[in-house]
Amino acid sequence: MNAEKLLEQMHGLKSVFDEKEGGLTGLDREIGDGDHGVNMKRGFSAVNEKVGSGSTQEILKQTGMTLMSSIGGASGPLYGFSFVKMSEVAKEEINGDNLIEMLEVFDRTVAEKGKVEGGEKTMYDVISKSADLLRDKGSLSLEDLQQLAEETKDMIATKGRAAYFKEKSKGTIDPGAQSAVYIIHALGAGVEK
């Protein structure tokens, strides 16, 4: 995936979040404050407007800075800072191996910044398994990523707003895990073998 393809993938997330806003908001109404869909739509609309051409590193960094300044809640800083950190390891032409490296950075950044680990019903439950998924299967299909998000349904949230719902958080996919599916799929679709 060269810079042009990466930009196309990042801009394409505007349409994805335009379409998925209602679903994400519905999930967030169940176990949060109901604004995740709106926030993600706002964030990637801003990316679509503000992030222009440049190297792969510049595009990832600009995407991160834009998300930090335009998404509210915990998601903005976590996604934003992760994109900035991924820009530091991205190569000019991102291949499968480089994407694995980027996803490992994504994993570490969210774990450190969000003070999360697996099994806590957060975006991290998808992000932390995506490098292994790419390693094992050679791609990041929407179906495989969605399966990771589905696994959060049976978890009890212990972090963020959803933690207030305790046992009642069971039965709902974590909204952050669901938005991570779309973001990681967009990155993966750019480098499909």
PDB file of C-alpha atoms in Angstrom:
ATOM      1  CA  MET A   1       0.000   0.000   0.000  1.00  0.00           C
ATOM      2  CA  ASN A   2       1.548   3.235  -1.153  1.00  0.00           C
ATOM      3  CA  ALA A   3       0.660   6.712   0.137  1.00  0.00           C
ATOM      4  CA  GLU A   4      -2.053   7.214  -2.463  1.00  0.00           C
ATOM      5  CA  LYS A   5      -3.785   3.933  -1.531  1.00  0.00           C
ATOM      6  CA  LEU A   6      -3.443   4.706   2.199  1.00  0.00           C
ATOM      7  CA  LEU A   7      -5.061   8.105   1.700  1.00  0.00           C
ATOM      8  CA  GLU A   8      -7.880   6.462  -0.246  1.00  0.00           C
ATOM      9  CA  GLN A   9      -8.405   3.978   2.625  1.00  0.00           C
ATOM     10  CA  MET A  10      -8.424   6.731   5.289  1.00  0.00           C
ATOM     11  CA  HIS A  11     -10.804   8.918   3.254  1.00  0.00           C
ATOM     12  CA  GLY A  12     -12.979   5.848   2.627  1.00  0.00           C
ATOM     13  CA  LEU A  13     -13.597   5.516   6.367  1.00  0.00           C
ATOM     14  CA  LYS A  14     -15.812   8.623   6.159  1.00  0.00           C
ATOM     15  CA  SER A  15     -18.375   6.634   4.124  1.00  0.00           C
ATOM     16  CA  VAL A  16     -17.996   3.635   6.431  1.00  0.00           C
ATOM     17  CA  PHE A  17     -18.728   5.688   9.552  1.00  0.00           C
ATOM     18  CA  ASP A  18     -21.500   7.628   7.788  1.00  0.00           C
ATOM     19  CA  GLU A  19     -23.136   4.258   7.147  1.00  0.00           C
ATOM     20  CA  LYS A  20     -22.330   2.655  10.520  1.00  0.00           C
ATOM     21  CA  GLU A  21     -23.069   5.678  12.733  1.00  0.00           C
ATOM     22  CA  GLY A  22     -26.531   4.410  13.744  1.00  0.00           C
ATOM     23  CA  GLY A  23     -25.278   0.946  14.644  1.00  0.00           C
ATOM     24  CA  LEU A  24     -22.371   2.269  16.717  1.00  0.00           C
ATOM     25  CA  THR A  25     -24.627   4.790  18.454  1.00  0.00           C
ATOM     26  CA  GLY A  26     -27.091   1.978  19.220  1.00  0.00           C
ATOM     27  CA  LEU A  27     -24.349  -0.131  20.819  1.00  0.00           C
ATOM     28  CA  ASP A  28     -23.093   2.878  22.776  1.00  0.00           C
ATOM     29  CA  ARG A  29     -26.615   3.662  24.027  1.00  0.00           C
ATOM     30  CA  GLU A  30     -26.705   0.155  25.515  1.00  0.00           C
ATOM     31  CA  ILE A  31     -23.461   0.421  27.505  1.00  0.00           C
ATOM     32  CA  GLY A  32     -22.173   3.978  27.178  1.00  0.00           C
ATOM     33  CA  ASP A  33     -23.305   7.526  26.617  1.00  0.00           C
ATOM     34  CA  GLY A  34     -24.577   7.024  23.070  1.00  0.00           C
ATOM     35  CA  ASP A  35     -22.132   9.243  21.197  1.00  0.00           C
ATOM     36  CA  HIS A  36     -19.573   6.817  19.747  1.00  0.00           C
ATOM     37  CA  GLY A  37     -21.169   6.702  16.288  1.00  0.00           C
ATOM     38  CA  VAL A  38     -21.434  10.484  16.088  1.00  0.00           C
ATOM     39  CA  ASN A  39     -17.849  10.877  17.315  1.00  0.00           C
ATOM     40  CA  MET A  40     -16.398   8.417  14.804  1.00  0.00           C
ATOM     41  CA  LYS A  41     -18.380   9.982  11.968  1.00  0.00           C
ATOM     42  CA  ARG A  42     -17.142  13.446  12.993  1.00  0.00           C
ATOM     43  CA  GLY A  43     -13.562  12.220  13.276  1.00  0.00           C
ATOM     44  CA  PHE A  44     -13.360  10.618   9.848  1.00  0.00           C
ATOM     45  CA  SER A  45     -15.324  13.431   8.192  1.00  0.00           C
ATOM     46  CA  ALA A  46     -12.549  15.705   9.487  1.00  0.00           C
ATOM     47  CA  VAL A  47      -9.887  13.279   8.187  1.00  0.00           C
ATOM     48  CA  ASN A  48     -11.615  13.368   4.798  1.00  0.00           C
ATOM     49  CA  GLU A  49     -11.518  17.185   4.768  1.00  0.00           C
ATOM     50  CA  LYS A  50      -8.124  17.870   6.334  1.00  0.00           C
ATOM     51  CA  VAL A  51      -5.765  15.015   5.481  1.00  0.00           C
ATOM     52  CA  GLY A  52      -4.228  15.556   2.069  1.00  0.00           C
ATOM     53  CA  SER A  53      -1.399  14.023   0.116  1.00  0.00           C
ATOM     54  CA  GLY A  54       1.998  13.251   1.573  1.00  0.00           C
ATOM     55  CA  SER A  55       4.105  10.217   2.442  1.00  0.00           C
ATOM     56  CA  THR A  56       2.504   7.235   4.192  1.00  0.00           C
ATOM     57  CA  GLN A  57       4.096   8.501   7.414  1.00  0.00           C
ATOM     58  CA  GLU A  58       2.649  12.011   6.955  1.00  0.00           C
ATOM     59  CA  ILE A  59      -0.817  10.667   6.133  1.00  0.00           C
ATOM     60  CA  LEU A  60      -0.874   8.465   9.246  1.00  0.00           C
ATOM     61  CA  LYS A  61       0.413  11.308  11.422  1.00  0.00           C
ATOM     62  CA  GLN A  62      -2.093  13.826   9.999  1.00  0.00           C
ATOM     63  CA  THR A  63      -4.885  11.274  10.493  1.00  0.00           C
ATOM     64  CA  GLY A  64      -3.855  10.833  14.124  1.00  0.00           C
ATOM     65  CA  MET A  65      -3.650  14.570  14.829  1.00  0.00           C
ATOM     66  CA  THR A  66      -7.033  15.127  13.168  1.00  0.00           C
ATOM     67  CA  LEU A  67      -8.704  12.344  15.171  1.00  0.00           C
ATOM     68  CA  MET A  68      -7.242  13.706  18.419  1.00  0.00           C
ATOM     69  CA  SER A  69      -8.686  17.146  17.755  1.00  0.00           C
ATOM     70  CA  SER A  70     -12.089  16.057  16.444  1.00  0.00           C
ATOM     71  CA  ILE A  71     -13.254  12.956  18.373  1.00  0.00           C
ATOM     72  CA  GLY A  72     -14.511  13.355  21.913  1.00  0.00           C
ATOM     73  CA  GLY A  73     -14.362  10.782  24.693  1.00  0.00           C
ATOM     74  CA  ALA A  74     -11.586   8.250  25.147  1.00  0.00           C
ATOM     75  CA  SER A  75     -11.609   7.105  21.518  1.00  0.00           C
ATOM     76  CA  GLY A  76     -10.134  10.293  20.035  1.00  0.00           C
ATOM     77  CA  PRO A  77      -6.881  10.282  22.025  1.00  0.00           C
ATOM     78  CA  LEU A  78      -6.514   6.488  21.782  1.00  0.00           C
ATOM     79  CA  TYR A  79      -7.062   6.243  18.036  1.00  0.00           C
ATOM     80  CA  GLY A  80      -5.309   9.535  17.364  1.00  0.00           C
ATOM     81  CA  PHE A  81      -2.177   8.795  19.349  1.00  0.00           C
ATOM     82  CA  SER A  82      -2.049   5.278  17.863  1.00  0.00           C
ATOM     83  CA  PHE A  83      -2.018   6.640  14.307  1.00  0.00           C
ATOM     84  CA  VAL A  84       0.787   9.047  15.242  1.00  0.00           C
ATOM     85  CA  LYS A  85       2.803   6.174  16.749  1.00  0.00           C
ATOM     86  CA  MET A  86       2.098   3.920  13.711  1.00  0.00           C
ATOM     87  CA  SER A  87       3.453   6.689  11.462  1.00  0.00           C
ATOM     88  CA  GLU A  88       6.834   6.240  13.160  1.00  0.00           C
ATOM     89  CA  VAL A  89       7.208   2.644  11.950  1.00  0.00           C
ATOM     90  CA  ALA A  90       5.343   2.837   8.626  1.00  0.00           C
ATOM     91  CA  LYS A  91       7.404   2.304   5.498  1.00  0.00           C
ATOM     92  CA  GLU A  92       6.891   4.260   2.286  1.00  0.00           C
ATOM     93  CA  GLU A  93       5.275   1.149   0.787  1.00  0.00           C
ATOM     94  CA  ILE A  94       3.338  -0.681   3.515  1.00  0.00           C
ATOM     95  CA  ASN A  95       3.369  -4.452   2.986  1.00  0.00           C
ATOM     96  CA  GLY A  96       1.962  -7.275   5.153  1.00  0.00           C
ATOM     97  CA  ASP A  97       5.049  -7.454   7.397  1.00  0.00           C
ATOM     98  CA  ASN A  98       5.115  -3.697   7.908  1.00  0.00           C
ATOM     99  CA  LEU A  99       1.390  -3.703   8.682  1.00  0.00           C
ATOM    100  CA  ILE A 100       1.961  -6.388  11.347  1.00  0.00           C
ATOM    101  CA  GLU A 101       4.594  -4.080  12.863  1.00  0.00           C
ATOM    102  CA  MET A 102       2.144  -1.149  12.735  1.00  0.00           C
ATOM    103  CA  LEU A 103      -0.609  -3.223  14.378  1.00  0.00           C
ATOM    104  CA  GLU A 104       1.800  -4.224  17.150  1.00  0.00           C
ATOM    105  CA  VAL A 105       2.462  -0.525  17.765  1.00  0.00           C
ATOM    106  CA  PHE A 106      -1.317   0.099  17.737  1.00  0.00           C
ATOM    107  CA  ASP A 107      -1.676  -2.684  20.342  1.00  0.00           C
ATOM    108  CA  ARG A 108       1.074  -1.318  22.644  1.00  0.00           C
ATOM    109  CA  THR A 109      -0.120   2.280  22.334  1.00  0.00           C
ATOM    110  CA  VAL A 110      -3.725   1.503  23.276  1.00  0.00           C
ATOM    111  CA  ALA A 111      -2.594  -0.821  26.100  1.00  0.00           C
ATOM    112  CA  GLU A 112      -0.312   1.862  27.581  1.00  0.00           C
ATOM    113  CA  LYS A 113      -2.471   4.947  26.943  1.00  0.00           C
ATOM    114  CA  GLY A 114      -5.766   3.266  27.816  1.00  0.00           C
ATOM    115  CA  LYS A 115      -4.306   1.191  30.664  1.00  0.00           C
ATOM    116  CA  VAL A 116      -6.205  -1.813  29.304  1.00  0.00           C
ATOM    117  CA  GLU A 117      -5.609  -5.486  28.747  1.00  0.00           C
ATOM    118  CA  GLY A 118      -7.527  -8.164  26.878  1.00  0.00           C
ATOM    119  CA  GLY A 119     -10.884  -9.373  28.159  1.00  0.00           C
ATOM    120  CA  GLU A 120     -12.023  -6.005  29.550  1.00  0.00           C
ATOM    121  CA  LYS A 121     -14.565  -5.389  26.760  1.00  0.00           C
ATOM    122  CA  THR A 122     -12.859  -2.518  24.950  1.00  0.00           C
ATOM    123  CA  MET A 123     -11.480  -1.652  21.493  1.00  0.00           C
ATOM    124  CA  TYR A 124      -8.312  -3.386  22.684  1.00  0.00           C
ATOM    125  CA  ASP A 125      -9.987  -6.797  22.378  1.00  0.00           C
ATOM    126  CA  VAL A 126      -9.966  -6.361  18.587  1.00  0.00           C
ATOM    127  CA  ILE A 127      -6.740  -4.342  18.255  1.00  0.00           C
ATOM    128  CA  SER A 128      -4.637  -6.731  20.381  1.00  0.00           C
ATOM    129  CA  LYS A 129      -5.502  -9.755  18.209  1.00  0.00           C
ATOM    130  CA  SER A 130      -5.276  -8.168  14.769  1.00  0.00           C
ATOM    131  CA  ALA A 131      -1.497  -8.610  14.229  1.00  0.00           C
ATOM    132  CA  ASP A 132      -1.824 -12.349  14.987  1.00  0.00           C
ATOM    133  CA  LEU A 133      -4.835 -12.568  12.689  1.00  0.00           C
ATOM    134  CA  LEU A 134      -2.832 -11.036   9.830  1.00  0.00           C
ATOM    135  CA  ARG A 135       0.142 -13.300  10.618  1.00  0.00           C
ATOM    136  CA  ASP A 136      -2.032 -16.447  10.695  1.00  0.00           C
ATOM    137  CA  LYS A 137      -4.402 -15.762   7.788  1.00  0.00           C
ATOM    138  CA  GLY A 138      -2.455 -13.344   5.577  1.00  0.00           C
ATOM    139  CA  SER A 139      -5.408 -10.921   5.540  1.00  0.00           C
ATOM    140  CA  LEU A 140      -7.744  -8.959   7.789  1.00  0.00           C
ATOM    141  CA  SER A 141     -11.167  -9.931   6.495  1.00  0.00           C
ATOM    142  CA  LEU A 142     -14.222  -8.129   7.782  1.00  0.00           C
ATOM    143  CA  GLU A 143     -15.629 -11.517   8.902  1.00  0.00           C
ATOM    144  CA  ASP A 144     -12.554 -12.433  10.986  1.00  0.00           C
ATOM    145  CA  LEU A 145     -12.329  -8.976  12.556  1.00  0.00           C
ATOM    146  CA  GLN A 146     -16.082  -8.973  13.244  1.00  0.00           C
ATOM    147  CA  GLN A 147     -15.667 -12.299  15.050  1.00  0.00           C
ATOM    148  CA  LEU A 148     -13.193 -10.597  17.426  1.00  0.00           C
ATOM    149  CA  ALA A 149     -15.751  -7.861  18.109  1.00  0.00           C
ATOM    150  CA  GLU A 150     -18.500 -10.479  18.630  1.00  0.00           C
ATOM    151  CA  GLU A 151     -16.345 -12.053  21.368  1.00  0.00           C
ATOM    152  CA  THR A 152     -16.745  -8.867  23.452  1.00  0.00           C
ATOM    153  CA  LYS A 153     -20.503  -9.564  23.678  1.00  0.00           C
ATOM    154  CA  ASP A 154     -20.070 -12.105  26.488  1.00  0.00           C
ATOM    155  CA  MET A 155     -17.547 -10.026  28.426  1.00  0.00           C
ATOM    156  CA  ILE A 156     -18.358  -7.868  31.437  1.00  0.00           C
ATOM    157  CA  ALA A 157     -16.938  -4.365  30.991  1.00  0.00           C
ATOM    158  CA  THR A 158     -14.396  -3.290  33.599  1.00  0.00           C
ATOM    159  CA  LYS A 159     -13.119  -0.134  31.877  1.00  0.00           C
ATOM    160  CA  GLY A 160     -14.601   3.153  30.722  1.00  0.00           C
ATOM    161  CA  ARG A 161     -18.234   4.205  30.789  1.00  0.00           C
ATOM    162  CA  ALA A 162     -19.404   0.637  30.116  1.00  0.00           C
ATOM    163  CA  ALA A 163     -17.934  -0.499  33.474  1.00  0.00           C
ATOM    164  CA  TYR A 164     -20.801   1.305  35.253  1.00  0.00           C
ATOM    165  CA  PHE A 165     -23.169  -1.242  33.699  1.00  0.00           C
ATOM    166  CA  LYS A 166     -21.334  -4.185  35.318  1.00  0.00           C
ATOM    167  CA  GLU A 167     -23.306  -7.436  34.545  1.00  0.00           C
ATOM    168  CA  LYS A 168     -25.726  -5.509  32.311  1.00  0.00           C
ATOM    169  CA  SER A 169     -22.855  -4.816  29.897  1.00  0.00           C
ATOM    170  CA  LYS A 170     -23.051  -8.510  28.864  1.00  0.00           C
ATOM    171  CA  GLY A 171     -24.888  -9.189  25.633  1.00  0.00           C
ATOM    172  CA  THR A 172     -23.736  -6.065  23.769  1.00  0.00           C
ATOM    173  CA  ILE A 173     -20.716  -5.754  21.471  1.00  0.00           C
ATOM    174  CA  ASP A 174     -18.345  -3.074  22.733  1.00  0.00           C
ATOM    175  CA  PRO A 175     -18.761   0.007  20.488  1.00  0.00           C
ATOM    176  CA  GLY A 176     -15.011   0.699  20.480  1.00  0.00           C
ATOM    177  CA  ALA A 177     -14.297  -2.898  19.465  1.00  0.00           C
ATOM    178  CA  GLN A 178     -16.799  -2.442  16.629  1.00  0.00           C
ATOM    179  CA  SER A 179     -15.220   0.794  15.366  1.00  0.00           C
ATOM    180  CA  ALA A 180     -11.763  -0.847  15.587  1.00  0.00           C
ATOM    181  CA  VAL A 181     -13.048  -3.520  13.161  1.00  0.00           C
ATOM    182  CA  TYR A 182     -13.691  -0.868  10.487  1.00  0.00           C
ATOM    183  CA  ILE A 183     -10.387   0.966  11.010  1.00  0.00           C
ATOM    184  CA  ILE A 184      -8.234  -2.170  10.990  1.00  0.00           C
ATOM    185  CA  HIS A 185     -10.133  -3.585   8.020  1.00  0.00           C
ATOM    186  CA  ALA A 186      -9.413  -0.367   6.073  1.00  0.00           C
ATOM    187  CA  LEU A 187      -5.684  -0.704   6.820  1.00  0.00           C
ATOM    188  CA  GLY A 188      -5.714  -4.414   5.920  1.00  0.00           C
ATOM    189  CA  ALA A 189      -7.690  -3.931   2.699  1.00  0.00           C
ATOM    190  CA  GLY A 190      -4.905  -1.669   1.448  1.00  0.00           C
ATOM    191  CA  VAL A 191      -2.321  -4.458   1.618  1.00  0.00           C
ATOM    192  CA  GLU A 192      -4.307  -7.612   0.800  1.00  0.00           C
ATOM    193  CA  LYS A 193      -2.035 -10.200  -0.712  1.00  0.00           C
TER     194      LYS A 193
END
